[in-house]
Short mmCIF file of C-alpha atoms in Angstrom, two decimals:
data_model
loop_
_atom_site.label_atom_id
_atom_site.label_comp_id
_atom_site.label_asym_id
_atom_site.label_seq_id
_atom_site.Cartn_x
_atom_site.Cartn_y
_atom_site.Cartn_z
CA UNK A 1 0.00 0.00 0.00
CA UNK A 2 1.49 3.32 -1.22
CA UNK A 3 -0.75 5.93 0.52
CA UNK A 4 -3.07 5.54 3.80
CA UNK A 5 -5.03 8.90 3.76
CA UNK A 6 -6.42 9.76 7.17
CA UNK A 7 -9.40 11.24 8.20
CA UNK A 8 -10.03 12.01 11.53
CA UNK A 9 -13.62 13.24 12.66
CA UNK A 10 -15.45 14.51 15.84
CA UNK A 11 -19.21 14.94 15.69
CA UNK A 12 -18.81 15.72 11.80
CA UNK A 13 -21.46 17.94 9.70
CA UNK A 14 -22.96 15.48 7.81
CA UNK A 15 -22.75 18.02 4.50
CA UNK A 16 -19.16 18.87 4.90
CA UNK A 17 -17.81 15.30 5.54
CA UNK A 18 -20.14 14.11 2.37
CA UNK A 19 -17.74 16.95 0.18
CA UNK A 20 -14.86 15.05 1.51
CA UNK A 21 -15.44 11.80 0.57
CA UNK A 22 -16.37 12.79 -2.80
CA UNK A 23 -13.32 14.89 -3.23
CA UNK A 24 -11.37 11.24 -2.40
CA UNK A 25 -13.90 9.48 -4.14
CA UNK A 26 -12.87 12.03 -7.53
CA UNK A 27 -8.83 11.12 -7.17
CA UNK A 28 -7.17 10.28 -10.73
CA UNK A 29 -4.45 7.79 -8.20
CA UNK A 30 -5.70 4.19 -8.55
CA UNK A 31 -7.57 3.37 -5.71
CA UNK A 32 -5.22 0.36 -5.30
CA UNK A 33 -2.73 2.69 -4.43
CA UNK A 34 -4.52 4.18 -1.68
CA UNK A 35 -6.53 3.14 1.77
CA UNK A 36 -8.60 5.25 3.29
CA UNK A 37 -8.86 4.99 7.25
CA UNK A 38 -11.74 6.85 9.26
CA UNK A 39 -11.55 7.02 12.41
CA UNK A 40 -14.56 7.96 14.82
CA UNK A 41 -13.41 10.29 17.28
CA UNK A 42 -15.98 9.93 20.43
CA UNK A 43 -18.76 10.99 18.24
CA UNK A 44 -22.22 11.30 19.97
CA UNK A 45 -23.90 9.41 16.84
CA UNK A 46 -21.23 7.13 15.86
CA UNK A 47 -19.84 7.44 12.29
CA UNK A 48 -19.61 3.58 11.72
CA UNK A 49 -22.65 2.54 9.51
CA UNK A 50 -23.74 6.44 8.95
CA UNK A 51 -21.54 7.18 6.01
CA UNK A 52 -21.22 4.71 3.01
CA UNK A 53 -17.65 3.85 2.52
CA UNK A 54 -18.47 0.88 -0.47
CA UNK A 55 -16.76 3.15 -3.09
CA UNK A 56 -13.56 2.54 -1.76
CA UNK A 57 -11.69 -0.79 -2.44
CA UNK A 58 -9.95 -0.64 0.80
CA UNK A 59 -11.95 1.65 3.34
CA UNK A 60 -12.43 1.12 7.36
CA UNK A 61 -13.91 3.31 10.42
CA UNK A 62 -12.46 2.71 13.79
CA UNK A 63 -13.81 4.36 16.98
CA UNK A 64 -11.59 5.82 19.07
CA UNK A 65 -12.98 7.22 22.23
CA UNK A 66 -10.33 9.02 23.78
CA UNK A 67 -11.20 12.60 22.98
CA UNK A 68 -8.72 14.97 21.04
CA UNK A 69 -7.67 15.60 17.68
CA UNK A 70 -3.99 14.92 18.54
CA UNK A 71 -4.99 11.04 19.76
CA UNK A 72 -7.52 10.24 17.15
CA UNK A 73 -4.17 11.46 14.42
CA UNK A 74 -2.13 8.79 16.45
CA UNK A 75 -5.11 6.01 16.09
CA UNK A 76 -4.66 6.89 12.44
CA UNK A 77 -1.12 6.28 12.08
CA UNK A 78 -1.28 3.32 13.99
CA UNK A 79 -4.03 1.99 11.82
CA UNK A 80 -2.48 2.80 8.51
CA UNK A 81 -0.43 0.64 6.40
CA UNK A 82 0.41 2.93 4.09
CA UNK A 83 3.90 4.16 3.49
CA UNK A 84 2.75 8.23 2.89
CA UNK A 85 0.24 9.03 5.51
CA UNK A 86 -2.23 11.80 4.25
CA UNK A 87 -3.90 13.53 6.66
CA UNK A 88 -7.62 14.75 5.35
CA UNK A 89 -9.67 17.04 7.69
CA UNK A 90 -13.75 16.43 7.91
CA UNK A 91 -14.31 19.70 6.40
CA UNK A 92 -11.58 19.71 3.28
CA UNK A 93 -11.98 18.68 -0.34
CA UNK A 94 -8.52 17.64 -2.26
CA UNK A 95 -8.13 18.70 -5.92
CA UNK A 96 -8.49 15.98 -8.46
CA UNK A 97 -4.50 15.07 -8.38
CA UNK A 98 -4.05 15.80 -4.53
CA UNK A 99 -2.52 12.43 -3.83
CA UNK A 100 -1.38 11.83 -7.41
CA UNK A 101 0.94 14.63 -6.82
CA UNK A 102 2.11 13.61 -3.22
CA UNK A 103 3.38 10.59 -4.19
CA UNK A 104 5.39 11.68 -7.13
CA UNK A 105 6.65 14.60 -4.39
CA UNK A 106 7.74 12.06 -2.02
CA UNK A 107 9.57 10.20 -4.58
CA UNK A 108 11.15 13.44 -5.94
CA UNK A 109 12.10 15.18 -2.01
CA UNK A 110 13.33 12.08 -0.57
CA UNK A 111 15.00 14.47 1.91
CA UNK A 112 11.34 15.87 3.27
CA UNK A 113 9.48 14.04 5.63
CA UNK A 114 6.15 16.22 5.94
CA UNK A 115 4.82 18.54 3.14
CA UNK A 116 1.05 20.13 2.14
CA UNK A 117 0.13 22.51 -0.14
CA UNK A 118 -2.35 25.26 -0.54
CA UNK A 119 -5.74 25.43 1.62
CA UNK A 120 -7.58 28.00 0.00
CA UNK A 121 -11.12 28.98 1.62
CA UNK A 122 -15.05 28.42 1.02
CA UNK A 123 -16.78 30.54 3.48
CA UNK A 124 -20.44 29.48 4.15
CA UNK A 125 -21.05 33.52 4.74
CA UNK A 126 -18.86 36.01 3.38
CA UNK A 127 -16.36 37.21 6.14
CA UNK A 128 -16.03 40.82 7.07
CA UNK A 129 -13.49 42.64 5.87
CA UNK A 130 -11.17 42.76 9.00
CA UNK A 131 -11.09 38.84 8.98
CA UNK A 132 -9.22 38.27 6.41
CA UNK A 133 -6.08 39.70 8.11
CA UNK A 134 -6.09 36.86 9.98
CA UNK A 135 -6.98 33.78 7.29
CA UNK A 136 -3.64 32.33 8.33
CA UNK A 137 -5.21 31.60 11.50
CA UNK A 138 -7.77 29.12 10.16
CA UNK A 139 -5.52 27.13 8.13
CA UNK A 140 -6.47 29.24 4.62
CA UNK A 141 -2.97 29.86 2.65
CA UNK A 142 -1.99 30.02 -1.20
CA UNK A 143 1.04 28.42 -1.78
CA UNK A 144 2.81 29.72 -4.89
CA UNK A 145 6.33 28.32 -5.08
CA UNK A 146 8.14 25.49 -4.02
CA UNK A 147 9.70 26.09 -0.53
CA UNK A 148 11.39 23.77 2.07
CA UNK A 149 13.61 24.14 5.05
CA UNK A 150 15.12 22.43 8.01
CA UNK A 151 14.59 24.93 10.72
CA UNK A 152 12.07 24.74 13.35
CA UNK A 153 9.24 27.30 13.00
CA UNK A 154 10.06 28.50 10.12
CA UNK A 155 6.18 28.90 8.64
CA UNK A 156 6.32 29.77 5.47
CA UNK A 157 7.66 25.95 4.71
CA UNK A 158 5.89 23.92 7.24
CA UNK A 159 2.56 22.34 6.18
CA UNK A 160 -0.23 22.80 7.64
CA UNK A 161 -2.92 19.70 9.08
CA UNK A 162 -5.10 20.06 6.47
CA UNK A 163 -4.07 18.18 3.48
CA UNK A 164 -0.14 16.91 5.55
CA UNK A 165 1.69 14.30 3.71
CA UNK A 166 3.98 12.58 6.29
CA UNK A 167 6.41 9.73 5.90
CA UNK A 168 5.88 6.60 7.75
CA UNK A 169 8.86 6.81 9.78
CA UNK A 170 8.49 10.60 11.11
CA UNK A 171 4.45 9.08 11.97
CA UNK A 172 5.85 6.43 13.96
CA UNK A 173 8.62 8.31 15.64
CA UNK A 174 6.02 10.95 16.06
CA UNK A 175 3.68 8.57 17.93
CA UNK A 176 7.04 7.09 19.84
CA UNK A 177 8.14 10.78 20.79
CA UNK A 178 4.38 11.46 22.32
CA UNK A 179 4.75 8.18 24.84
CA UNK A 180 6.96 9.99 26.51
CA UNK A 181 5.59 13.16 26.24
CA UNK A 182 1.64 12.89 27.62
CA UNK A 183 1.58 16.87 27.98
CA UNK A 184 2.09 17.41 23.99
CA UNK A 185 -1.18 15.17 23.52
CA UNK A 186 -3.38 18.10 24.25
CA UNK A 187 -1.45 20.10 21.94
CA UNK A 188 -4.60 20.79 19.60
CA UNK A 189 -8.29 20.59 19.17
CA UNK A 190 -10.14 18.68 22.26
CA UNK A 191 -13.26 19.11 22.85
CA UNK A 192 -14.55 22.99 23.07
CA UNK A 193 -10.48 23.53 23.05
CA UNK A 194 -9.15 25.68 20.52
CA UNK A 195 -5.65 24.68 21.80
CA UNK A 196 -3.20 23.89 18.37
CA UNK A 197 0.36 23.53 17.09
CA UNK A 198 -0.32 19.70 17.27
CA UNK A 199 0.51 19.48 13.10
CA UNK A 200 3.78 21.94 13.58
CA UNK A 201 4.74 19.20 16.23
CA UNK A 202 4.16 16.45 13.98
CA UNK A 203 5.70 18.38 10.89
CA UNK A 204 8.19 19.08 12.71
CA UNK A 205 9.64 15.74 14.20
CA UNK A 206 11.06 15.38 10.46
CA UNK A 207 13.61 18.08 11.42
CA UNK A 208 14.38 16.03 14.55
CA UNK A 209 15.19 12.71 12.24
CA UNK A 210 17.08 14.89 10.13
CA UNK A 211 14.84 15.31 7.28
CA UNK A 212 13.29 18.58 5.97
CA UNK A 213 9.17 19.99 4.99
CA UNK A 214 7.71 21.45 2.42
CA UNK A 215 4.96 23.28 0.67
CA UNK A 216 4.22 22.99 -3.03
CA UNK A 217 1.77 24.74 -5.48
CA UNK A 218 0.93 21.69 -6.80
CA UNK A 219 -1.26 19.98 -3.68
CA UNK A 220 -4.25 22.11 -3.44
CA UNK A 221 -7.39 21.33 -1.10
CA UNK A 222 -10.46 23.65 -0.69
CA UNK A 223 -11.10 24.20 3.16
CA UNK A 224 -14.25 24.71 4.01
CA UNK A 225 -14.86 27.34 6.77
CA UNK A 226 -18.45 27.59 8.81
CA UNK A 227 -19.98 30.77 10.03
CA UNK A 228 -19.48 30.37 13.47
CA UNK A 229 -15.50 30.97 12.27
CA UNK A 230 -15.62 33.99 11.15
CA UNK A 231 -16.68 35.86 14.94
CA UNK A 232 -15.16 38.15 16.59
CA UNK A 233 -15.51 36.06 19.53
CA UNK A 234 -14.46 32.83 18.42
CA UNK A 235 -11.10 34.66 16.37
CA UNK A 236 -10.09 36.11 19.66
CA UNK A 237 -10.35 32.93 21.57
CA UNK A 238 -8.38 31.02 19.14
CA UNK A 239 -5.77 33.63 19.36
CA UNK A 240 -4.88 33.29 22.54
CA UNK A 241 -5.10 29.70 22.30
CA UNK A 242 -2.71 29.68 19.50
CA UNK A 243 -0.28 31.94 21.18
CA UNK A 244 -0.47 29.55 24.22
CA UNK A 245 0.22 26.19 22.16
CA UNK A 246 2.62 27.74 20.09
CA UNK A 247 4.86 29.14 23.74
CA UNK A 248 4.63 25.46 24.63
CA UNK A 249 5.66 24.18 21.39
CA UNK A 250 8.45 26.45 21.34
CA UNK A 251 9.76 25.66 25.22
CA UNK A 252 9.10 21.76 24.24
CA UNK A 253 11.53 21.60 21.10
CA UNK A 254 14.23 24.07 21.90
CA UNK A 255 13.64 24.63 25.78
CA UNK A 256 13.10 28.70 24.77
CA UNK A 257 10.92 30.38 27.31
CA UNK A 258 10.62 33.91 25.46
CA UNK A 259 8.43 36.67 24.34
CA UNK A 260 6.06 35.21 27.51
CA UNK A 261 5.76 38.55 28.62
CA UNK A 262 4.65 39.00 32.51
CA UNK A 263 2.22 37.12 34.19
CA UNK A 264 2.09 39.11 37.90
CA UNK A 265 -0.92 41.30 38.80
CA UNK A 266 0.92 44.10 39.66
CA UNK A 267 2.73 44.52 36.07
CA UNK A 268 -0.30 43.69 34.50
CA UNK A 269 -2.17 46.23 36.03
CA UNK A 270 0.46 48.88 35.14
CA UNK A 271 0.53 48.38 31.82
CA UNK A 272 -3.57 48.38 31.76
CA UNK A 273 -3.39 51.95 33.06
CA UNK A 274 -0.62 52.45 30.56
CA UNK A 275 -2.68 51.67 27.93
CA UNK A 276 -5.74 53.52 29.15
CA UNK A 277 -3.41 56.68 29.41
CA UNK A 278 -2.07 56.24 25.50
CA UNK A 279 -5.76 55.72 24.59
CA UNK A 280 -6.78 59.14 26.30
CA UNK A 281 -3.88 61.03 24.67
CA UNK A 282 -4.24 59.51 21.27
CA UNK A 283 -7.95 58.13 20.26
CA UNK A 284 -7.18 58.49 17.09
CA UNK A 285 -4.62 55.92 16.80
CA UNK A 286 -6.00 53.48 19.14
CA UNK A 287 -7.74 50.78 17.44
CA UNK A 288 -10.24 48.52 19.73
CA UNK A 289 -9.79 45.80 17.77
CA UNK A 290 -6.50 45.20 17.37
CA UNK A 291 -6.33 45.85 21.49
CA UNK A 292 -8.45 42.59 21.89
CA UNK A 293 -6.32 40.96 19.67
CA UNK A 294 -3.23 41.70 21.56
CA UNK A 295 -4.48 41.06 24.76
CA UNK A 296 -6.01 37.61 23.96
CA UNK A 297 -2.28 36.70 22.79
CA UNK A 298 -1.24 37.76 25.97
CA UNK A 299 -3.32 36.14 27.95
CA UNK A 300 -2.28 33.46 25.86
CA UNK A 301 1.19 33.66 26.63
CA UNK A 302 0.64 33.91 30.56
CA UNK A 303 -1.08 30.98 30.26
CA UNK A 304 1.72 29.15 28.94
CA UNK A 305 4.14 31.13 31.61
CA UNK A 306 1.85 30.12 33.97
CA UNK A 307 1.67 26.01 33.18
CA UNK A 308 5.81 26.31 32.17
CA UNK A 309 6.64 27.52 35.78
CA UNK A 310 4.35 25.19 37.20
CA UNK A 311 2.24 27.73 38.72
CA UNK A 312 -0.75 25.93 36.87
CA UNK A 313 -1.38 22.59 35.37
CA UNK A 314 -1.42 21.87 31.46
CA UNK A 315 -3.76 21.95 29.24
CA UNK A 316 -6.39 18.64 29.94
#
């Protein structure tokens, strides 16, 4: 088996998930190149028996009930046979050659072990205007040129979840690497969690086993994105969730415990009055908005101060 694509689902929208599997169902790569592996994460109407999976040649659901994005990925790999491992989210539609293309990639960048491509975005409502600042945030990017690297957090080169191609060998040492490392399991979506960084991690563990990642032009998946997205409120709570996983990314891989900012009262409270004053003296220049958005990331970041230091336990 050449490619074992992946797709892991919590309490799924029956619509979106349906655009999925026709999206696989469309692929020009033999389906006896491919599997395709479902798995069920703690669904409240289990997926097994509600979607029809007969159009596949080799297709199977498995149920796993511990709750998190980050375990039901590791059910995946261990369930996969493949040697590529395609990760698929519930809500994305590959182009036509999506895993056509993959494979011939990971036969021509035998030095990559994790690559993606472009995620480019079908909103269900047209967003306001400010939103689209901040695209990056919900998975949407256009990738135009081929562009690798070997350096942790370096962005512009690391795939994303949606649509990841990873080698068998970074999966498993991924999977090994988390046995030892419970705290990184909660390093994404759980639940009502907006926690993330979970795919850098797993992108990333390539660099660790000396290999490189990658985006290319040529891997493109629509991402569908549902109203409830494009809120103010939800926008500013995955900020600071993102700015929280990504401080305890960062302090995991290269021990670095910067940019964290302060997390007493005292200083926080100064620089509230601070920030009151600059308001008063300027309006003009103050934008509301773009306050929020700075506090949530630093709320974010004393949260990860706070669980780093011990002073609080990590994310459950």
């Amino acid at each position: 088996m050449n490619i074992s694509v992946v797709v892991c689902t919590h309490n799924p929208r029956r619509d979106f998930l349906e655009r999925t599997f026709a999206g696989l169902k469309d692929q020009s790569l033999d389906q006896t190149l491919w599997e395709l592996v479902l798995i069920d994460n703690a669904s409240k109407i289990p997926v097994t028996g509600t979607f029809d999976l007969s159009w596949h040649l080799n297709a199977k659901c498995v149920r796993e009930e511990n709750l998190g994005l980050t375990r039901a990925r590791l059910r995946g790999i261990r369930e996969s046979a493949g040697e590529l491992l395609i990760f698929v989210d519930d809500d994305n539609i590959l182009g036509v050659n999506y895993l056509k293309n993959a494979l011939e990639i990971s036969r021509q960048f035998p030095f990559l072990g994790a690559w993606g491509g472009s995620c480019i975005a079908e909103y269900e409502k047209s967003p306001p205007a400010w939103f689209l600042e901040f695209e990056g945030n919900v998975a949407v990017r256009k990738v135009n040129q081929v562009t690798w690297s070997n350096q942790y957090f370096d962005y512009a080169a690391t795939p994303v979840g949606a649509g990841m191609c990873l080698r068998k060998a970074v999966a498993h040492r991924y999977d090994e690497g988390l046995k030892a490392d419970l705290g990184s399991l909660n390093l994404d979506r759980k639940g009502d969690s907006l926690m993330s960084c979970g795919d850098h991690h797993m992108a990333w563990t390539s660099i660790g086993m000396g290999l490189g990642v990658g985006v290319f032009p040529s891997l493109e998946l629509v991402h569908i994105i549902p109203e409830g997205r494009i809120e103010e409120s939800y926008l500013l709570k995955l900020l600071e969730a993102d700015a929280c996983s990504a401080a305890l990314l960062r302090a995991n891989l290269t021990g670095e415990r910067r940019n964290l900012g302060p997390t007493d009262k005292k200083t926080l409270l100064m620089r509230s009055v601070g920030r009151q004053v600059r308001k008063w003296l300027n309006p003009k220049k103050f934008n509301p908005f773009h306050e929020k958005v700075r506090l949530a990331k630093q709320r974010g970041h004393a949260r990860a101060a706070a669980f780093l230091s011990g002073d609080a336990p990590r994310p459950a």
